mmCIF file of C-alpha atoms in Angstrom:
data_model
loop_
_atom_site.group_PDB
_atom_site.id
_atom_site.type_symbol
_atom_site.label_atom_id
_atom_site.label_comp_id
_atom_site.label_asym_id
_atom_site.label_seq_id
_atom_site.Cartn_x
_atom_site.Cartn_y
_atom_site.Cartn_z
ATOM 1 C CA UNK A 6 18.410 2.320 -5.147
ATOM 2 C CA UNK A 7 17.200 0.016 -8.161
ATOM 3 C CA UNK A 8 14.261 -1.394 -8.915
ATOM 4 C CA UNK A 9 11.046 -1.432 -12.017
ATOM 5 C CA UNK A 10 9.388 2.036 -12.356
ATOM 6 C CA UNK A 11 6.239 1.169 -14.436
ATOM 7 C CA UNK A 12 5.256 5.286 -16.143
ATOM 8 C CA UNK A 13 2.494 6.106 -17.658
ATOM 9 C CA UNK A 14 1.796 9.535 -19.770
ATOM 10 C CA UNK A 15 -1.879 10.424 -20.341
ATOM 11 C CA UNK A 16 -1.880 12.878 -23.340
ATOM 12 C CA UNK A 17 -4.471 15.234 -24.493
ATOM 13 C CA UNK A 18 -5.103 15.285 -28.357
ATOM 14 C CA UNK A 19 -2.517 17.749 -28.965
ATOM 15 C CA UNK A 20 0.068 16.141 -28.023
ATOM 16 C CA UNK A 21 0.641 17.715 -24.480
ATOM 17 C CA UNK A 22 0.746 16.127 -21.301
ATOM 18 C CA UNK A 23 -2.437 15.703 -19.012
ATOM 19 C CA UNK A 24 -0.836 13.661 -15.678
ATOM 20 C CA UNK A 25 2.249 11.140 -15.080
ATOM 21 C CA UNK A 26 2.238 8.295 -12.857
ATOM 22 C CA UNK A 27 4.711 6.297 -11.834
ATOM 23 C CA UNK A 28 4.698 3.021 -9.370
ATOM 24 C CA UNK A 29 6.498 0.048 -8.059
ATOM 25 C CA UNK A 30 9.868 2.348 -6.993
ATOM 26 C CA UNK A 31 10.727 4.390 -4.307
ATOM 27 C CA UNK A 32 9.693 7.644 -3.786
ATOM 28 C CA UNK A 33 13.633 9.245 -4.397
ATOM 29 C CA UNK A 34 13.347 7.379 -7.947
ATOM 30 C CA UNK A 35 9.158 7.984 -8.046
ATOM 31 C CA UNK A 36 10.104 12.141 -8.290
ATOM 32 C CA UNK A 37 12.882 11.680 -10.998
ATOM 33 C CA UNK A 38 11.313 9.739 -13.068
ATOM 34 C CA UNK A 39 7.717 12.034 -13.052
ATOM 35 C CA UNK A 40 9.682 15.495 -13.692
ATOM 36 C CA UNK A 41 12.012 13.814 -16.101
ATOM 37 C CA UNK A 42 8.630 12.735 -17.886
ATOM 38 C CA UNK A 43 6.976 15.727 -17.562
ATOM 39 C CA UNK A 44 9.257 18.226 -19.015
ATOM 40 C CA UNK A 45 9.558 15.912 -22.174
ATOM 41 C CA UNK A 46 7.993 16.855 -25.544
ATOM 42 C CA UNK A 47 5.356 13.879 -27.328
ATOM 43 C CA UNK A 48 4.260 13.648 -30.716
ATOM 44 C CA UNK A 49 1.071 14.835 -31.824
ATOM 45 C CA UNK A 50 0.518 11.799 -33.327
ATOM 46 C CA UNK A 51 0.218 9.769 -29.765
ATOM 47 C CA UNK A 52 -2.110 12.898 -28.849
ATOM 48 C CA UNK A 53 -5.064 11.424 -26.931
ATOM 49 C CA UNK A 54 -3.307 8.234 -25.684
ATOM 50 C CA UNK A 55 -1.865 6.381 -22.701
ATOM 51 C CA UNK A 56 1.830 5.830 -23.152
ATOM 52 C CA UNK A 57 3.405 2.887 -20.885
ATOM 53 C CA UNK A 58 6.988 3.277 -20.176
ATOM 54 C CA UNK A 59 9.432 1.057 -18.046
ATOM 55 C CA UNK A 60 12.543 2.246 -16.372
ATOM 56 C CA UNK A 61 14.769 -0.181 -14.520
ATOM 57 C CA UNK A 62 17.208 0.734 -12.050
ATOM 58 C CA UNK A 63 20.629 -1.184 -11.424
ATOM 59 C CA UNK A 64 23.739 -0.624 -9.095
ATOM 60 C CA UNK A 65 26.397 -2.691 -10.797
ATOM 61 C CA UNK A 66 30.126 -3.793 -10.106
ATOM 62 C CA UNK A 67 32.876 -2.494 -7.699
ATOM 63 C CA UNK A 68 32.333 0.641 -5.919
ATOM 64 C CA UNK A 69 34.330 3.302 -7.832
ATOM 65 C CA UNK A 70 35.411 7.076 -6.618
ATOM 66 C CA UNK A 71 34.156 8.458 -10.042
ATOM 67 C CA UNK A 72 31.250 5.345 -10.918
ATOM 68 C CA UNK A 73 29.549 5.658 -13.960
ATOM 69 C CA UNK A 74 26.012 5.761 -15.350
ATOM 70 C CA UNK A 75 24.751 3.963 -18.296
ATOM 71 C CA UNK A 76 21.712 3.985 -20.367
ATOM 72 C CA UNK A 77 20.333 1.825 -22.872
ATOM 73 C CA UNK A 78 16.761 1.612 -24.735
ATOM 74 C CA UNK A 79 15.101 -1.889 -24.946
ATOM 75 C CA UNK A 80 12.525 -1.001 -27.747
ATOM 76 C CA UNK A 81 9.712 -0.347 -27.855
ATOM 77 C CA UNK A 82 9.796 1.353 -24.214
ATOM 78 C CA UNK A 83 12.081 0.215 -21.597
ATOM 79 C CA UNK A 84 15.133 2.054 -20.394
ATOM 80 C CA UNK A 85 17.670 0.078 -18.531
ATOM 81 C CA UNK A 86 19.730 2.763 -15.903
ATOM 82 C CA UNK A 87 22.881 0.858 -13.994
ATOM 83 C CA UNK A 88 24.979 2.913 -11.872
ATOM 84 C CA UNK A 89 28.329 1.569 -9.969
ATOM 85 C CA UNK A 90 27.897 2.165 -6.444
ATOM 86 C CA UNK A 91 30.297 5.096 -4.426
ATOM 87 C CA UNK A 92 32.839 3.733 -2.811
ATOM 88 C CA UNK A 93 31.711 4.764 1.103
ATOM 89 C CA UNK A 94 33.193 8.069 2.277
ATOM 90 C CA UNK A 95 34.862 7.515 5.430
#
């Protein structure tokens, strides 16, 4: 799966989360992306505001039995995640 998963992460004043939504992805991606933002700790500085964050999703390169993951951050909020595809099981 790849694709541009747009976030954003209403906080209350204090810091804690109030709702996550996420669009533009499928739903597989949709789920990760929500619970992986919701069990993350913010700042109480950004308390009260709307925080925008991109995540884009690549398959790169030859299939591999073992393929990697890589991350990398794109300041200020855009996570680039390319995976090698599985080579197909048989």
């Amino acid at each position: 799966m790849a694709g541009v998963a747009k976030a954003e992460v209403k906080l209350r004043k204090n810091g804690m989360i109030e709702g996550v939504t996420v669009t533009g992805v499928a739903p597989l991606l949709k789920t990760a992306v929500k619970e992986a933002l919701s069990k993350s700790k913010y700042s109480e500085k950004c308390g009260g505001s709307l925080v925008s964050i991109e995540f884009h999703f690549a398959i790169v390169g030859e299939p591999k039995y073992y393929p990697n993951t890589f991350v990398s951050f794109l300041p200020p909020n855009v996570f680039v995640i390319a995976t090698e595809p599985n080579v197909p099981t048989p």
